[in-house]
Amino acid sequence: LGVLYANGQHGVQQNMKKAMKIWKRAAELGDLDAFSKLAYMYVSGEGGKVDKQKALRLYRTAADGGLATAQNNLAHLLLSLDEPHYLEAMNYYELAALQGLTCAEYAFGNYQNNLGRVDDARRWYARAAAKGHRESIAALENDNGMCVSEQSVLYWKSILNLGLPFAEYNLGAAYETGTFVERDLEEALRLYVLAASKGFEPANERLRTIGELLQVAETGESSTTK
């Protein structure tokens, strides 16, 4: 009901004071979502004046109660303060990310990336990218490193169904070289073709090389048979 008054939906006239009153009542009954919505009102000033301290207290109640959206919003608010609480914010981003909140997965991925923990960053980006998160997809596309760990190969596999050329290319490279997977030139070729068909130029370069490798392999098999 509070949302209806806040947004003016379904024939209900917008009334922020009524929305606040309803959410305050719900918060008194322990409703975590109500705490979070009240906090947002104090951050945005939609319920009156901006009061970040009140918003912090309300978000903390909801966040410490396990509400992922509140954990994410609290982290964002902590970073926006005149004296940002960076480590505390990252802790709340991680809690939200562990619950599968996409924007938090991306934010925590950025944190790991800033610390130079590339594999951890890729893991969080991949989780968000698998759900279509554009910024995470872009972060992975801009990762020019090859698949250097078993985790990396798993990341590319996890987002392969999205049809992203950089994932197809990197996984193709893993199959071509046998990096943390059994070497499979046919599978590498298939993946390179997929990436190349989308205009991913590095894949075209690898196609020329892998074609030669397959030809050599076939020639070797023919000689052995004879």
mmCIF file of C-alpha atoms in Angstrom, residues 29-221:
data_model
loop_
_atom_site.group_PDB
_atom_site.id
_atom_site.type_symbol
_atom_site.label_atom_id
_atom_site.label_comp_id
_atom_site.label_asym_id
_atom_site.label_seq_id
_atom_site.Cartn_x
_atom_site.Cartn_y
_atom_site.Cartn_z
ATOM 1 C CA LEU A 29 6.365 -4.427 13.085
ATOM 2 C CA GLY A 30 9.842 -5.429 11.908
ATOM 3 C CA ASP A 31 9.328 -5.273 8.143
ATOM 4 C CA LEU A 32 12.855 -5.005 6.668
ATOM 5 C CA ASP A 33 11.638 -3.737 3.302
ATOM 6 C CA ALA A 34 9.841 -0.894 5.074
ATOM 7 C CA PHE A 35 13.084 0.121 6.800
ATOM 8 C CA SER A 36 14.801 0.165 3.411
ATOM 9 C CA LYS A 37 12.076 2.222 1.756
ATOM 10 C CA LEU A 38 12.104 4.753 4.580
ATOM 11 C CA ALA A 39 15.868 5.010 4.258
ATOM 12 C CA TYR A 40 15.547 5.783 0.572
ATOM 13 C CA MET A 41 13.048 8.548 1.326
ATOM 14 C CA TYR A 42 15.590 10.185 3.634
ATOM 15 C CA VAL A 43 18.365 9.808 1.060
ATOM 16 C CA SER A 44 16.333 11.263 -1.786
ATOM 17 C CA GLY A 45 14.445 13.834 0.255
ATOM 18 C CA GLU A 46 11.170 12.659 -1.246
ATOM 19 C CA GLY A 47 9.658 12.301 2.187
ATOM 20 C CA GLY A 48 10.832 15.714 3.358
ATOM 21 C CA LYS A 49 14.374 16.886 3.950
ATOM 22 C CA VAL A 50 17.466 14.819 3.188
ATOM 23 C CA ASP A 51 18.831 13.128 6.305
ATOM 24 C CA LYS A 52 21.679 10.724 5.535
ATOM 25 C CA GLN A 53 22.236 9.814 9.178
ATOM 26 C CA LYS A 54 18.668 8.606 9.545
ATOM 27 C CA ALA A 55 18.990 6.803 6.245
ATOM 28 C CA LEU A 56 22.156 5.074 7.465
ATOM 29 C CA ARG A 57 20.442 3.830 10.625
ATOM 30 C CA LEU A 58 17.429 2.565 8.704
ATOM 31 C CA TYR A 59 19.477 0.900 5.965
ATOM 32 C CA ARG A 60 21.700 -0.764 8.579
ATOM 33 C CA THR A 61 18.682 -2.282 10.305
ATOM 34 C CA ALA A 62 17.448 -3.761 7.029
ATOM 35 C CA ALA A 63 20.927 -4.720 5.824
ATOM 36 C CA ASP A 64 21.904 -6.423 9.071
ATOM 37 C CA GLY A 65 18.593 -8.253 8.893
ATOM 38 C CA GLY A 66 19.770 -9.775 5.615
ATOM 39 C CA LEU A 67 17.939 -7.704 2.981
ATOM 40 C CA ALA A 68 20.196 -7.730 -0.093
ATOM 41 C CA THR A 69 18.859 -4.525 -1.653
ATOM 42 C CA ALA A 70 19.400 -2.693 1.620
ATOM 43 C CA GLN A 71 22.956 -4.036 1.844
ATOM 44 C CA ASN A 72 23.659 -2.743 -1.656
ATOM 45 C CA ASN A 73 22.035 0.647 -1.029
ATOM 46 C CA LEU A 74 23.810 1.032 2.300
ATOM 47 C CA ALA A 75 27.153 0.350 0.602
ATOM 48 C CA HIS A 76 26.361 2.996 -1.992
ATOM 49 C CA LEU A 77 25.399 5.499 0.700
ATOM 50 C CA LEU A 78 28.547 4.784 2.729
ATOM 51 C CA LEU A 79 30.647 5.638 -0.316
ATOM 52 C CA SER A 80 28.757 8.887 -0.920
ATOM 53 C CA LEU A 81 29.493 10.358 2.520
ATOM 54 C CA ASP A 82 31.885 13.287 2.917
ATOM 55 C CA GLU A 83 34.197 10.782 4.616
ATOM 56 C CA PRO A 84 33.507 7.535 2.711
ATOM 57 C CA HIS A 85 33.487 4.285 4.710
ATOM 58 C CA TYR A 86 35.153 2.232 1.990
ATOM 59 C CA LEU A 87 35.857 -1.068 3.756
ATOM 60 C CA GLU A 88 32.435 -1.190 5.410
ATOM 61 C CA ALA A 89 30.814 -0.472 2.052
ATOM 62 C CA MET A 90 32.710 -3.322 0.402
ATOM 63 C CA ASN A 91 31.615 -5.643 3.177
ATOM 64 C CA TYR A 92 27.966 -4.862 2.472
ATOM 65 C CA TYR A 93 28.465 -5.154 -1.292
ATOM 66 C CA GLU A 94 29.911 -8.618 -0.725
ATOM 67 C CA LEU A 95 26.970 -9.654 1.459
ATOM 68 C CA ALA A 96 24.529 -8.529 -1.238
ATOM 69 C CA ALA A 97 26.591 -10.159 -3.992
ATOM 70 C CA LEU A 98 26.623 -13.470 -2.125
ATOM 71 C CA GLN A 99 22.830 -13.340 -2.221
ATOM 72 C CA GLY A 100 22.944 -12.963 -5.991
ATOM 73 C CA LEU A 101 22.080 -9.265 -6.327
ATOM 74 C CA THR A 102 23.408 -8.441 -9.782
ATOM 75 C CA CYS A 103 24.444 -4.812 -9.270
ATOM 76 C CA ALA A 104 26.285 -5.812 -6.093
ATOM 77 C CA GLU A 105 28.132 -8.582 -7.933
ATOM 78 C CA TYR A 106 29.363 -5.970 -10.397
ATOM 79 C CA ALA A 107 30.322 -3.508 -7.636
ATOM 80 C CA PHE A 108 32.200 -6.163 -5.684
ATOM 81 C CA GLY A 109 33.881 -7.276 -8.895
ATOM 82 C CA ASN A 110 35.154 -3.722 -9.337
ATOM 83 C CA TYR A 111 36.508 -3.790 -5.795
ATOM 84 C CA GLN A 112 38.390 -7.036 -6.446
ATOM 85 C CA ASN A 113 39.693 -5.656 -9.734
ATOM 86 C CA ASN A 114 40.992 -2.521 -8.005
ATOM 87 C CA LEU A 115 42.901 -4.753 -5.592
ATOM 88 C CA GLY A 116 44.488 -6.583 -8.506
ATOM 89 C CA ARG A 117 42.568 -9.793 -7.772
ATOM 90 C CA VAL A 118 41.826 -10.438 -11.433
ATOM 91 C CA ASP A 119 40.409 -13.949 -11.101
ATOM 92 C CA ASP A 120 38.072 -12.915 -8.289
ATOM 93 C CA ALA A 121 36.941 -9.893 -10.303
ATOM 94 C CA ARG A 122 36.237 -12.086 -13.330
ATOM 95 C CA ARG A 123 34.209 -14.463 -11.194
ATOM 96 C CA TRP A 124 31.897 -11.702 -9.949
ATOM 97 C CA TYR A 125 31.656 -10.059 -13.365
ATOM 98 C CA ALA A 126 30.790 -13.426 -14.897
ATOM 99 C CA ARG A 127 28.017 -14.033 -12.377
ATOM 100 C CA ALA A 128 26.456 -10.692 -13.226
ATOM 101 C CA ALA A 129 27.129 -11.014 -16.959
ATOM 102 C CA ALA A 130 25.326 -14.359 -17.013
ATOM 103 C CA LYS A 131 22.199 -12.409 -16.087
ATOM 104 C CA GLY A 132 22.744 -9.895 -18.871
ATOM 105 C CA HIS A 133 24.302 -7.092 -16.801
ATOM 106 C CA ARG A 134 25.751 -4.774 -19.451
ATOM 107 C CA GLU A 135 28.516 -3.182 -17.376
ATOM 108 C CA SER A 136 29.801 -6.608 -16.327
ATOM 109 C CA ILE A 137 29.741 -7.811 -19.915
ATOM 110 C CA ALA A 138 31.713 -4.708 -20.912
ATOM 111 C CA ALA A 139 34.226 -5.308 -18.111
ATOM 112 C CA LEU A 140 34.833 -8.831 -19.374
ATOM 113 C CA GLU A 141 35.065 -7.658 -22.984
ATOM 114 C CA ASN A 142 37.776 -5.200 -21.966
ATOM 115 C CA ASP A 143 39.737 -7.942 -20.228
ATOM 116 C CA ASN A 144 42.453 -8.610 -22.770
ATOM 117 C CA GLY A 145 44.100 -11.360 -20.757
ATOM 118 C CA MET A 146 43.905 -14.946 -21.982
ATOM 119 C CA CYS A 147 42.433 -17.728 -19.860
ATOM 120 C CA VAL A 148 45.204 -18.085 -17.307
ATOM 121 C CA SER A 149 43.495 -20.194 -14.642
ATOM 122 C CA GLU A 150 40.990 -22.980 -14.228
ATOM 123 C CA GLN A 151 38.557 -20.452 -12.769
ATOM 124 C CA SER A 152 38.847 -18.298 -15.871
ATOM 125 C CA VAL A 153 37.853 -21.213 -18.094
ATOM 126 C CA LEU A 154 34.861 -21.890 -15.881
ATOM 127 C CA TYR A 155 33.814 -18.233 -16.134
ATOM 128 C CA TRP A 156 33.828 -18.295 -19.923
ATOM 129 C CA LYS A 157 31.832 -21.530 -19.921
ATOM 130 C CA SER A 158 29.265 -20.047 -17.551
ATOM 131 C CA ILE A 159 28.494 -17.142 -19.883
ATOM 132 C CA LEU A 160 28.895 -18.955 -23.197
ATOM 133 C CA ASN A 161 25.121 -19.191 -23.654
ATOM 134 C CA LEU A 162 24.990 -15.388 -23.918
ATOM 135 C CA GLY A 163 26.697 -15.563 -27.300
ATOM 136 C CA LEU A 164 29.440 -13.106 -26.342
ATOM 137 C CA PRO A 165 32.318 -13.236 -28.852
ATOM 138 C CA PHE A 166 35.065 -12.557 -26.308
ATOM 139 C CA ALA A 167 33.896 -15.560 -24.251
ATOM 140 C CA GLU A 168 33.743 -17.757 -27.339
ATOM 141 C CA TYR A 169 37.226 -16.619 -28.346
ATOM 142 C CA ASN A 170 38.845 -17.107 -24.932
ATOM 143 C CA LEU A 171 37.274 -20.520 -24.456
ATOM 144 C CA GLY A 172 38.359 -21.426 -27.979
ATOM 145 C CA ALA A 173 41.910 -20.491 -27.023
ATOM 146 C CA ALA A 174 41.674 -22.761 -23.979
ATOM 147 C CA TYR A 175 40.583 -25.721 -26.146
ATOM 148 C CA GLU A 176 43.237 -24.961 -28.757
ATOM 149 C CA THR A 177 46.054 -25.031 -26.211
ATOM 150 C CA GLY A 178 44.548 -27.532 -23.749
ATOM 151 C CA THR A 179 44.600 -24.974 -20.952
ATOM 152 C CA PHE A 180 42.626 -26.474 -18.033
ATOM 153 C CA VAL A 181 40.514 -28.468 -20.512
ATOM 154 C CA GLU A 182 41.305 -31.456 -22.715
ATOM 155 C CA ARG A 183 42.770 -30.174 -25.972
ATOM 156 C CA ASP A 184 40.105 -30.229 -28.671
ATOM 157 C CA LEU A 185 40.919 -28.471 -31.941
ATOM 158 C CA GLU A 186 37.466 -29.146 -33.392
ATOM 159 C CA GLU A 187 35.787 -27.437 -30.438
ATOM 160 C CA ALA A 188 38.282 -24.576 -30.642
ATOM 161 C CA LEU A 189 37.459 -24.181 -34.326
ATOM 162 C CA ARG A 190 33.715 -24.140 -33.592
ATOM 163 C CA LEU A 191 34.119 -21.435 -30.967
ATOM 164 C CA TYR A 192 36.435 -19.335 -33.132
ATOM 165 C CA VAL A 193 33.915 -19.508 -35.980
ATOM 166 C CA LEU A 194 31.165 -18.281 -33.645
ATOM 167 C CA ALA A 195 33.298 -15.371 -32.452
ATOM 168 C CA ALA A 196 34.486 -14.488 -35.958
ATOM 169 C CA SER A 197 30.911 -14.487 -37.291
ATOM 170 C CA LYS A 198 30.221 -11.598 -34.900
ATOM 171 C CA GLY A 199 33.141 -9.539 -36.183
ATOM 172 C CA PHE A 200 35.629 -10.427 -33.439
ATOM 173 C CA GLU A 201 38.856 -9.907 -35.418
ATOM 174 C CA PRO A 202 41.274 -11.888 -33.175
ATOM 175 C CA ALA A 203 39.148 -14.977 -33.871
ATOM 176 C CA ASN A 204 39.776 -14.615 -37.626
ATOM 177 C CA GLU A 205 43.507 -14.652 -36.950
ATOM 178 C CA ARG A 206 43.237 -17.834 -34.892
ATOM 179 C CA LEU A 207 41.055 -19.510 -37.536
ATOM 180 C CA ARG A 208 43.882 -19.320 -40.042
ATOM 181 C CA THR A 209 46.285 -20.941 -37.588
ATOM 182 C CA ILE A 210 43.939 -23.623 -36.334
ATOM 183 C CA GLY A 211 43.043 -24.568 -39.900
ATOM 184 C CA GLU A 212 46.708 -25.378 -40.480
ATOM 185 C CA LEU A 213 46.878 -27.349 -37.210
ATOM 186 C CA LEU A 214 43.856 -29.433 -38.158
ATOM 187 C CA GLN A 215 45.326 -30.118 -41.584
ATOM 188 C CA VAL A 216 48.570 -31.300 -40.015
ATOM 189 C CA ALA A 217 46.656 -33.490 -37.555
ATOM 190 C CA GLU A 218 44.602 -35.067 -40.347
ATOM 191 C CA THR A 219 47.719 -35.673 -42.434
ATOM 192 C CA GLY A 220 49.362 -37.353 -39.469
ATOM 193 C CA GLU A 221 46.359 -39.614 -38.898
#
